[in-house]
PDB file of C-alpha atoms and ligand atoms in Angstrom:
ATOM      1  CA  UNK A  16      46.454 314.628 121.465  1.00  0.00           C
ATOM      2  CA  UNK A  17      50.145 313.088 120.895  1.00  0.00           C
ATOM      3  CA  UNK A  18      52.266 315.366 122.145  1.00  0.00           C
ATOM      4  CA  UNK A  19      55.766 316.537 120.162  1.00  0.00           C
ATOM      5  CA  UNK A  20      59.249 315.363 122.389  1.00  0.00           C
ATOM      6  CA  UNK A  21      59.706 318.534 124.128  1.00  0.00           C
ATOM      7  CA  UNK A  22      56.297 319.663 125.743  1.00  0.00           C
ATOM      8  CA  UNK A  23      55.083 317.022 128.088  1.00  0.00           C
ATOM      9  CA  UNK A  24      51.805 317.995 130.282  1.00  0.00           C
ATOM     10  CA  UNK A  25      50.387 317.228 133.341  1.00  0.00           C
ATOM     11  CA  UNK A  26      46.746 316.164 131.387  1.00  0.00           C
ATOM     12  CA  UNK A  27      48.971 313.449 129.666  1.00  0.00           C
ATOM     13  CA  UNK A  28      49.956 311.408 133.160  1.00  0.00           C
ATOM     14  CA  UNK A  29      47.473 308.118 133.867  1.00  0.00           C
ATOM     15  CA  UNK A  30      46.853 309.658 137.705  1.00  0.00           C
ATOM     16  CA  UNK A  31      46.163 305.886 138.862  1.00  0.00           C
ATOM     17  CA  UNK A  32      49.442 304.657 137.578  1.00  0.00           C
ATOM     18  CA  UNK A  33      52.078 307.409 139.369  1.00  0.00           C
ATOM     19  CA  UNK A  34      55.225 305.345 140.639  1.00  0.00           C
ATOM     20  CA  UNK A  35      55.109 305.598 144.426  1.00  0.00           C
ATOM     21  CA  UNK A  36      58.568 305.908 144.698  1.00  0.00           C
ATOM     22  CA  UNK A  37      60.704 308.004 142.438  1.00  0.00           C
ATOM     23  CA  UNK A  38      64.374 308.484 142.282  1.00  0.00           C
ATOM     24  CA  UNK A  39      66.567 310.966 140.959  1.00  0.00           C
ATOM     25  CA  UNK A  40      70.076 311.046 140.109  1.00  0.00           C
ATOM     26  CA  UNK A  41      70.532 314.716 139.393  1.00  0.00           C
ATOM     27  CA  UNK A  42      73.757 315.786 137.288  1.00  0.00           C
ATOM     28  CA  UNK A  43      74.812 318.536 135.341  1.00  0.00           C
ATOM     29  CA  UNK A  44      75.089 321.265 136.983  1.00  0.00           C
ATOM     30  CA  UNK A  45      79.438 322.046 136.214  1.00  0.00           C
ATOM     31  CA  UNK A  46      78.553 321.221 132.875  1.00  0.00           C
ATOM     32  CA  UNK A  47      75.657 323.843 132.627  1.00  0.00           C
ATOM     33  CA  UNK A  48      78.061 326.253 134.719  1.00  0.00           C
ATOM     34  CA  UNK A  49      80.836 325.873 132.629  1.00  0.00           C
ATOM     35  CA  UNK A  50      78.532 326.414 129.258  1.00  0.00           C
ATOM     36  CA  UNK A  51      77.750 330.127 130.739  1.00  0.00           C
ATOM     37  CA  UNK A  52      80.791 330.566 131.445  1.00  0.00           C
ATOM     38  CA  UNK A  53      81.226 330.143 135.435  1.00  0.00           C
ATOM     39  CA  UNK A  54      82.132 327.975 138.089  1.00  0.00           C
ATOM     40  CA  UNK A  55      80.833 324.959 139.028  1.00  0.00           C
ATOM     41  CA  UNK A  56      78.815 326.351 142.171  1.00  0.00           C
ATOM     42  CA  UNK A  57      76.865 328.590 139.878  1.00  0.00           C
ATOM     43  CA  UNK A  58      75.357 325.288 138.647  1.00  0.00           C
ATOM     44  CA  UNK A  59      74.944 323.726 142.165  1.00  0.00           C
ATOM     45  CA  UNK A  60      72.839 326.788 143.054  1.00  0.00           C
ATOM     46  CA  UNK A  61      70.740 326.553 139.987  1.00  0.00           C
ATOM     47  CA  UNK A  62      70.484 323.136 140.396  1.00  0.00           C
ATOM     48  CA  UNK A  63      68.177 324.173 143.902  1.00  0.00           C
ATOM     49  CA  UNK A  64      65.690 326.202 141.777  1.00  0.00           C
ATOM     50  CA  UNK A  65      65.353 322.541 139.328  1.00  0.00           C
ATOM     51  CA  UNK A  66      65.200 320.587 143.353  1.00  0.00           C
ATOM     52  CA  UNK A  67      62.117 322.958 144.540  1.00  0.00           C
ATOM     53  CA  UNK A  68      60.439 322.696 141.231  1.00  0.00           C
ATOM     54  CA  UNK A  69      60.747 318.672 140.910  1.00  0.00           C
ATOM     55  CA  UNK A  70      59.526 318.444 144.630  1.00  0.00           C
ATOM     56  CA  UNK A  71      56.588 320.254 143.720  1.00  0.00           C
ATOM     57  CA  UNK A  72      56.024 318.178 140.756  1.00  0.00           C
ATOM     58  CA  UNK A  73      55.715 314.685 141.985  1.00  0.00           C
ATOM     59  CA  UNK A  74      53.728 316.091 145.339  1.00  0.00           C
ATOM     60  CA  UNK A  75      51.318 317.348 142.627  1.00  0.00           C
ATOM     61  CA  UNK A  76      51.003 314.335 140.852  1.00  0.00           C
ATOM     62  CA  UNK A  77      50.928 312.087 143.527  1.00  0.00           C
ATOM     63  CA  UNK A  78      54.369 310.438 143.968  1.00  0.00           C
ATOM     64  CA  UNK A  79      54.751 309.115 147.915  1.00  0.00           C
ATOM     65  CA  UNK A  80      58.604 308.840 147.928  1.00  0.00           C
ATOM     66  CA  UNK A  81      61.385 310.998 146.211  1.00  0.00           C
ATOM     67  CA  UNK A  82      64.987 310.187 146.839  1.00  0.00           C
ATOM     68  CA  UNK A  83      67.158 312.639 145.257  1.00  0.00           C
ATOM     69  CA  UNK A  84      70.613 311.725 145.164  1.00  0.00           C
ATOM     70  CA  UNK A  85      72.597 315.511 146.611  1.00  0.00           C
ATOM     71  CA  UNK A  86      76.058 314.193 147.497  1.00  0.00           C
ATOM     72  CA  UNK A  87      78.126 310.954 146.537  1.00  0.00           C
ATOM     73  CA  UNK A  88      80.226 309.253 148.903  1.00  0.00           C
ATOM     74  CA  UNK A  89      82.744 309.871 145.975  1.00  0.00           C
ATOM     75  CA  UNK A  90      82.234 313.504 145.746  1.00  0.00           C
ATOM     76  CA  UNK A  91      84.309 313.719 148.904  1.00  0.00           C
ATOM     77  CA  UNK A  92      86.874 313.280 146.388  1.00  0.00           C
ATOM     78  CA  UNK A  93      86.033 316.180 144.185  1.00  0.00           C
ATOM     79  CA  UNK A  94      88.560 319.964 145.095  1.00  0.00           C
ATOM     80  CA  UNK A  95      87.800 321.339 148.703  1.00  0.00           C
ATOM     81  CA  UNK A  96      86.440 324.549 147.926  1.00  0.00           C
ATOM     82  CA  UNK A  97      83.405 322.938 145.666  1.00  0.00           C
ATOM     83  CA  UNK A  98      82.593 320.365 148.724  1.00  0.00           C
ATOM     84  CA  UNK A  99      82.801 323.515 151.439  1.00  0.00           C
ATOM     85  CA  UNK A 100      80.145 325.598 148.701  1.00  0.00           C
ATOM     86  CA  UNK A 101      78.324 322.339 148.520  1.00  0.00           C
ATOM     87  CA  UNK A 102      77.661 321.988 152.355  1.00  0.00           C
ATOM     88  CA  UNK A 103      76.584 325.529 152.871  1.00  0.00           C
ATOM     89  CA  UNK A 104      74.589 325.250 149.887  1.00  0.00           C
ATOM     90  CA  UNK A 105      72.853 322.405 151.760  1.00  0.00           C
ATOM     91  CA  UNK A 106      72.143 323.357 155.186  1.00  0.00           C
ATOM     92  CA  UNK A 107      71.150 327.371 153.590  1.00  0.00           C
ATOM     93  CA  UNK A 108      68.284 325.458 151.124  1.00  0.00           C
ATOM     94  CA  UNK A 109      67.299 322.683 154.154  1.00  0.00           C
ATOM     95  CA  UNK A 110      66.764 325.874 156.260  1.00  0.00           C
ATOM     96  CA  UNK A 111      65.280 327.846 153.865  1.00  0.00           C
ATOM     97  CA  UNK A 112      62.873 325.483 152.383  1.00  0.00           C
ATOM     98  CA  UNK A 113      61.592 324.059 155.964  1.00  0.00           C
ATOM     99  CA  UNK A 114      58.673 326.274 156.065  1.00  0.00           C
ATOM    100  CA  UNK A 115      57.297 325.093 152.532  1.00  0.00           C
ATOM    101  CA  UNK A 116      58.348 321.640 153.567  1.00  0.00           C
ATOM    102  CA  UNK A 117      55.838 321.823 156.574  1.00  0.00           C
ATOM    103  CA  UNK A 118      52.450 323.557 154.212  1.00  0.00           C
ATOM    104  CA  UNK A 119      53.214 321.090 152.125  1.00  0.00           C
ATOM    105  CA  UNK A 120      52.897 318.305 154.713  1.00  0.00           C
ATOM    106  CA  UNK A 121      56.419 316.749 153.137  1.00  0.00           C
ATOM    107  CA  UNK A 122      58.627 314.583 155.254  1.00  0.00           C
ATOM    108  CA  UNK A 123      62.270 314.911 154.929  1.00  0.00           C
ATOM    109  CA  UNK A 124      64.527 311.836 155.281  1.00  0.00           C
ATOM    110  CA  UNK A 125      67.959 310.677 154.923  1.00  0.00           C
ATOM    111  CA  UNK A 126      70.033 308.242 153.816  1.00  0.00           C
ATOM    112  CA  UNK A 127      73.809 308.096 153.357  1.00  0.00           C
ATOM    113  CA  UNK A 128      76.809 308.525 156.046  1.00  0.00           C
ATOM    114  CA  UNK A 129      75.308 311.553 157.405  1.00  0.00           C
ATOM    115  CA  UNK A 130      77.629 311.793 160.394  1.00  0.00           C
ATOM    116  CA  UNK A 131      80.640 312.671 157.757  1.00  0.00           C
ATOM    117  CA  UNK A 132      78.789 315.875 157.202  1.00  0.00           C
ATOM    118  CA  UNK A 133      79.525 319.057 159.336  1.00  0.00           C
ATOM    119  CA  UNK A 134      78.059 319.078 162.378  1.00  0.00           C
ATOM    120  CA  UNK A 135      76.322 322.773 160.898  1.00  0.00           C
ATOM    121  CA  UNK A 136      74.899 319.962 158.208  1.00  0.00           C
ATOM    122  CA  UNK A 137      73.699 317.453 160.690  1.00  0.00           C
ATOM    123  CA  UNK A 138      72.071 319.824 163.184  1.00  0.00           C
ATOM    124  CA  UNK A 139      70.301 321.366 160.538  1.00  0.00           C
ATOM    125  CA  UNK A 140      69.184 318.064 158.932  1.00  0.00           C
ATOM    126  CA  UNK A 141      68.226 316.852 162.350  1.00  0.00           C
ATOM    127  CA  UNK A 142      66.048 319.906 162.609  1.00  0.00           C
ATOM    128  CA  UNK A 143      64.071 319.959 159.458  1.00  0.00           C
ATOM    129  CA  UNK A 144      63.584 316.275 160.293  1.00  0.00           C
ATOM    130  CA  UNK A 145      61.774 316.390 163.623  1.00  0.00           C
ATOM    131  CA  UNK A 146      59.965 320.047 162.214  1.00  0.00           C
ATOM    132  CA  UNK A 147      58.612 317.978 159.409  1.00  0.00           C
ATOM    133  CA  UNK A 148      58.064 314.303 160.485  1.00  0.00           C
ATOM    134  CA  UNK A 149      54.073 314.588 160.465  1.00  0.00           C
ATOM    135  CA  UNK A 150      54.189 315.074 157.093  1.00  0.00           C
ATOM    136  CA  UNK A 151      51.754 312.605 154.837  1.00  0.00           C
ATOM    137  CA  UNK A 152      51.664 313.994 151.382  1.00  0.00           C
ATOM    138  CA  UNK A 153      55.279 312.748 150.432  1.00  0.00           C
ATOM    139  CA  UNK A 154      58.643 311.182 151.916  1.00  0.00           C
ATOM    140  CA  UNK A 155      61.633 313.707 150.645  1.00  0.00           C
ATOM    141  CA  UNK A 156      64.349 311.564 150.961  1.00  0.00           C
ATOM    142  CA  UNK A 157      67.970 313.274 150.287  1.00  0.00           C
ATOM    143  CA  UNK A 158      71.315 311.160 150.020  1.00  0.00           C
ATOM    144  CA  UNK A 159      73.848 312.329 151.545  1.00  0.00           C
ATOM    145  CA  UNK A 160      77.341 310.871 151.625  1.00  0.00           C
ATOM    146  CA  UNK A 161      75.459 307.946 150.075  1.00  0.00           C
ATOM    147  CA  UNK A 162      76.389 305.086 148.480  1.00  0.00           C
ATOM    148  CA  UNK A 163      74.937 302.151 147.440  1.00  0.00           C
ATOM    149  CA  UNK A 164      78.293 299.936 148.482  1.00  0.00           C
ATOM    150  CA  UNK A 165      78.192 301.602 151.583  1.00  0.00           C
ATOM    151  CA  UNK A 166      75.134 301.137 152.228  1.00  0.00           C
ATOM    152  CA  UNK A 167      75.319 297.254 152.032  1.00  0.00           C
ATOM    153  CA  UNK A 168      78.172 297.132 153.829  1.00  0.00           C
ATOM    154  CA  UNK A 169      77.007 298.720 157.049  1.00  0.00           C
ATOM    155  CA  UNK A 170      74.056 296.229 156.797  1.00  0.00           C
ATOM    156  CA  UNK A 171      75.953 293.169 156.371  1.00  0.00           C
ATOM    157  CA  UNK A 172      78.422 294.668 159.226  1.00  0.00           C
ATOM    158  CA  UNK A 173      74.769 295.355 161.589  1.00  0.00           C
ATOM    159  CA  UNK A 174      73.913 291.612 160.771  1.00  0.00           C
ATOM    160  CA  UNK A 175      76.882 290.059 161.893  1.00  0.00           C
ATOM    161  CA  UNK A 176      76.662 291.841 164.923  1.00  0.00           C
ATOM    162  CA  UNK A 177      73.315 290.432 165.219  1.00  0.00           C
ATOM    163  CA  UNK A 178      74.224 286.769 165.014  1.00  0.00           C
ATOM    164  CA  UNK A 179      77.818 287.629 167.337  1.00  0.00           C
ATOM    165  CA  UNK A 180      75.250 288.949 170.081  1.00  0.00           C
ATOM    166  CA  UNK A 181      72.462 286.116 169.057  1.00  0.00           C
ATOM    167  CA  UNK A 182      70.075 287.928 167.787  1.00  0.00           C
ATOM    168  CA  UNK A 183      69.793 286.152 164.714  1.00  0.00           C
ATOM    169  CA  UNK A 184      71.299 283.087 162.922  1.00  0.00           C
ATOM    170  CA  UNK A 185      72.806 282.548 159.322  1.00  0.00           C
ATOM    171  CA  UNK A 186      69.731 280.916 157.870  1.00  0.00           C
ATOM    172  CA  UNK A 187      67.602 283.634 159.221  1.00  0.00           C
ATOM    173  CA  UNK A 188      69.190 286.166 156.550  1.00  0.00           C
ATOM    174  CA  UNK A 189      66.740 286.433 153.503  1.00  0.00           C
ATOM    175  CA  UNK A 190      65.724 289.193 151.193  1.00  0.00           C
ATOM    176  CA  UNK A 191      63.373 291.058 153.667  1.00  0.00           C
ATOM    177  CA  UNK A 192      66.893 290.605 156.658  1.00  0.00           C
ATOM    178  CA  UNK A 193      69.059 292.263 154.619  1.00  0.00           C
ATOM    179  CA  UNK A 194      66.227 295.351 153.283  1.00  0.00           C
ATOM    180  CA  UNK A 195      65.376 296.331 156.961  1.00  0.00           C
ATOM    181  CA  UNK A 196      69.105 296.669 157.666  1.00  0.00           C
ATOM    182  CA  UNK A 197      69.400 299.225 154.652  1.00  0.00           C
ATOM    183  CA  UNK A 198      69.086 302.698 155.535  1.00  0.00           C
ATOM    184  CA  UNK A 199      66.303 302.497 153.034  1.00  0.00           C
ATOM    185  CA  UNK A 200      64.797 299.910 155.046  1.00  0.00           C
ATOM    186  CA  UNK A 201      61.759 301.929 155.584  1.00  0.00           C
ATOM    187  CA  UNK A 202      61.013 303.126 152.100  1.00  0.00           C
ATOM    188  CA  UNK A 203      59.214 300.645 149.129  1.00  0.00           C
ATOM    189  CA  UNK A 204      62.193 300.127 146.320  1.00  0.00           C
ATOM    190  CA  UNK A 205      62.051 303.080 143.514  1.00  0.00           C
ATOM    191  CA  UNK A 206      59.549 302.712 140.502  1.00  0.00           C
ATOM    192  CA  UNK A 207      61.503 304.674 138.453  1.00  0.00           C
ATOM    193  CA  UNK A 208      65.019 306.093 138.440  1.00  0.00           C
ATOM    194  CA  UNK A 209      65.485 309.587 136.608  1.00  0.00           C
ATOM    195  CA  UNK A 210      69.196 310.155 135.446  1.00  0.00           C
ATOM    196  CA  UNK A 211      70.136 313.629 134.046  1.00  0.00           C
ATOM    197  CA  UNK A 212      72.641 314.928 131.905  1.00  0.00           C
ATOM    198  CA  UNK A 213      72.826 312.112 129.501  1.00  0.00           C
ATOM    199  CA  UNK A 214      75.158 310.067 131.065  1.00  0.00           C
ATOM    200  CA  UNK A 215      74.004 306.788 131.517  1.00  0.00           C
ATOM    201  CA  UNK A 216      75.139 305.134 134.821  1.00  0.00           C
ATOM    202  CA  UNK A 217      74.181 304.367 138.115  1.00  0.00           C
ATOM    203  CA  UNK A 218      76.864 305.588 139.985  1.00  0.00           C
ATOM    204  CA  UNK A 219      77.009 303.837 143.180  1.00  0.00           C
ATOM    205  CA  UNK A 220      73.318 305.026 143.857  1.00  0.00           C
ATOM    206  CA  UNK A 221      70.511 302.711 145.208  1.00  0.00           C
ATOM    207  CA  UNK A 222      72.330 299.371 143.904  1.00  0.00           C
ATOM    208  CA  UNK A 223      70.244 296.803 145.747  1.00  0.00           C
ATOM    209  CA  UNK A 224      67.029 299.052 145.658  1.00  0.00           C
ATOM    210  CA  UNK A 225      66.483 299.484 142.060  1.00  0.00           C
ATOM    211  CA  UNK A 226      66.577 295.871 140.972  1.00  0.00           C
ATOM    212  CA  UNK A 227      63.390 295.860 139.256  1.00  0.00           C
ATOM    213  CA  UNK A 228      62.881 299.835 138.663  1.00  0.00           C
ATOM    214  CA  UNK A 229      62.724 301.453 135.134  1.00  0.00           C
ATOM    215  CA  UNK A 230      65.411 303.566 134.109  1.00  0.00           C
ATOM    216  CA  UNK A 231      64.720 306.755 132.157  1.00  0.00           C
ATOM    217  CA  UNK A 232      67.587 309.106 131.477  1.00  0.00           C
ATOM    218  CA  UNK A 233      67.452 312.261 130.018  1.00  0.00           C
ATOM    219  CA  UNK A 234      69.934 314.300 128.665  1.00  0.00           C
ATOM    220  CA  UNK A 235      69.034 317.301 130.050  1.00  0.00           C
ATOM    221  CA  UNK A 236      71.417 319.106 132.696  1.00  0.00           C
ATOM    222  CA  UNK A 237      69.646 319.338 136.159  1.00  0.00           C
ATOM    223  CA  UNK A 238      69.245 322.940 136.267  1.00  0.00           C
ATOM    224  CA  UNK A 239      67.122 322.926 132.759  1.00  0.00           C
ATOM    225  CA  UNK A 240      65.534 320.355 133.914  1.00  0.00           C
ATOM    226  CA  UNK A 241      61.934 321.363 134.307  1.00  0.00           C
ATOM    227  CA  UNK A 242      58.353 319.966 135.617  1.00  0.00           C
ATOM    228  CA  UNK A 243      57.847 319.382 131.744  1.00  0.00           C
ATOM    229  CA  UNK A 244      61.115 317.111 131.599  1.00  0.00           C
ATOM    230  CA  UNK A 245      59.545 315.294 134.812  1.00  0.00           C
ATOM    231  CA  UNK A 246      56.060 314.536 133.521  1.00  0.00           C
ATOM    232  CA  UNK A 247      58.252 313.096 130.437  1.00  0.00           C
ATOM    233  CA  UNK A 248      59.881 310.551 132.405  1.00  0.00           C
ATOM    234  CA  UNK A 249      56.282 309.380 134.207  1.00  0.00           C
ATOM    235  CA  UNK A 250      54.878 309.279 130.656  1.00  0.00           C
ATOM    236  CA  UNK A 251      57.842 306.651 129.921  1.00  0.00           C
ATOM    237  CA  UNK A 252      57.826 304.845 132.758  1.00  0.00           C
ATOM    238  CA  UNK A 253      53.249 304.661 132.284  1.00  0.00           C
ATOM    239  CA  UNK A 254      54.562 303.505 128.481  1.00  0.00           C
ATOM    240  CA  UNK A 255      56.603 300.512 130.206  1.00  0.00           C
ATOM    241  CA  UNK A 256      55.216 296.985 130.985  1.00  0.00           C
ATOM    242  CA  UNK A 257      56.951 295.834 134.494  1.00  0.00           C
ATOM    243  CA  UNK A 258      57.412 292.211 134.203  1.00  0.00           C
ATOM    244  CA  UNK A 259      59.334 291.180 137.258  1.00  0.00           C
ATOM    245  CA  UNK A 260      60.332 288.200 135.524  1.00  0.00           C
ATOM    246  CA  UNK A 261      57.272 286.661 134.405  1.00  0.00           C
ATOM    247  CA  UNK A 262      55.821 286.734 130.757  1.00  0.00           C
ATOM    248  CA  UNK A 263      53.860 289.533 128.978  1.00  0.00           C
ATOM    249  CA  UNK A 264      50.926 287.103 128.902  1.00  0.00           C
ATOM    250  CA  UNK A 265      50.745 286.776 132.786  1.00  0.00           C
ATOM    251  CA  UNK A 266      50.897 290.132 133.559  1.00  0.00           C
ATOM    252  CA  UNK A 267      47.031 290.607 131.165  1.00  0.00           C
ATOM    253  CA  UNK A 268      44.684 291.144 134.425  1.00  0.00           C
ATOM    254  CA  UNK A 269      42.273 288.028 134.805  1.00  0.00           C
TER     255      UNK A 269
HETATM  256  C1  IPE B  12      75.443 316.687 139.916  1.00  0.00           C
HETATM  257  O1  IPE B  12      76.422 317.834 139.063  1.00  0.00           O
HETATM  258  C2  IPE B  12      75.652 317.332 141.536  1.00  0.00           C
HETATM  259  C3  IPE B  12      76.683 317.242 142.300  1.00  0.00           C
HETATM  260  C4  IPE B  12      77.259 315.645 142.156  1.00  0.00           C
HETATM  261  C5  IPE B  12      76.957 317.401 143.840  1.00  0.00           C
HETATM  262  P1  IPE B  12      77.628 317.775 139.006  1.00  0.00           P
HETATM  263  O2  IPE B  12      78.154 318.652 139.750  1.00  0.00           O
HETATM  264  O3  IPE B  12      78.219 316.097 139.261  1.00  0.00           O
HETATM  265  O4  IPE B  12      77.737 318.173 137.610  1.00  0.00           O
HETATM  266  P2  IPE B  12      78.897 317.709 136.248  1.00  0.00           P
HETATM  267  O5  IPE B  12      78.263 315.981 135.968  1.00  0.00           O
HETATM  268  O6  IPE B  12      80.003 317.995 136.506  1.00  0.00           O
HETATM  269  O7  IPE B  12      78.300 318.493 134.814  1.00  0.00           O
HETATM  270  C1  IPE B  13      76.599 311.206 141.338  1.00  0.00           C
HETATM  271  O1  IPE B  13      76.819 312.166 139.818  1.00  0.00           O
HETATM  272  C2  IPE B  13      76.112 311.597 142.237  1.00  0.00           C
HETATM  273  C3  IPE B  13      74.971 312.749 142.493  1.00  0.00           C
HETATM  274  C4  IPE B  13      74.475 312.930 141.476  1.00  0.00           C
HETATM  275  C5  IPE B  13      74.760 313.178 143.900  1.00  0.00           C
HETATM  276  P1  IPE B  13      78.832 312.294 139.528  1.00  0.00           P
HETATM  277  O2  IPE B  13      78.670 313.114 138.766  1.00  0.00           O
HETATM  278  O3  IPE B  13      78.990 312.511 141.033  1.00  0.00           O
HETATM  279  O4  IPE B  13      78.529 310.729 139.133  1.00  0.00           O
HETATM  280  P2  IPE B  13      79.876 310.688 137.859  1.00  0.00           P
HETATM  281  O5  IPE B  13      81.292 311.029 138.813  1.00  0.00           O
HETATM  282  O6  IPE B  13      79.662 310.945 136.694  1.00  0.00           O
HETATM  283  O7  IPE B  13      80.022 308.806 137.587  1.00  0.00           O
HETATM  284 MG1   MG B  14      78.190 314.923 137.623  1.00  0.00          MG
END
């Protein structure tokens, strides 16, 4: 059955080719709130509902890693009231969701300079990471106070210190060495990157890791982004041919 642009059903998804790792730039909360005559935080609160729905949808179809860009290094420059509101919302949400994550066997991980977050956030994150650590169904990675350039810089510093202490040499630096020094070192690279809200940019997200990711831009604002929109992104991914620099002919099974 051919799907209309607004509908994408779970049955259409090829379960044997589900992306292992999906990363999402959740954008558009502020514009969504503004269009309804509310303050930006109203949009962030509604955005949490979408977060819940997409985590569920992703784990149901068999995604193994889901990375959500929740707060960037640059987002610290927003008005103090918005930053405070987002931090409050973060603690509240993580706390509320912990039993569900445990029940659904989803393990929480973070990437980013989380030491910069208020102590309350850090404590809650540590508690939930610990409580969910046995989760085998899916890994949920929250990018908090994260930016791709920040991560590359901290990785380079780590490697430089290892050279200084004699643990490694410049000749030993290769893709694997840099990979494992990154915050994302223990995860596979994203197969699919989604950005909502119609913006078509990366905004300092996983710069190193998205080298060969497929990118899906959705015009939908994050609080309006539903399960069907997520399925559409997966179907779009499944319609692509990933060539990794090779020719189309080389990608045929032989
Ligand atoms: C994304 O929505 C959430 C965060 C960056 C925390 P925005 O707050 O960026 O919403 P817009 O882009 O202003 O609409
Ligand atoms: C990217 O969105 C960061 C997150 C979604 C957390 P922004 O709204 O901050 O990005 P720009 O400013 O539009 O590039
Ligand atoms: Mg934005």
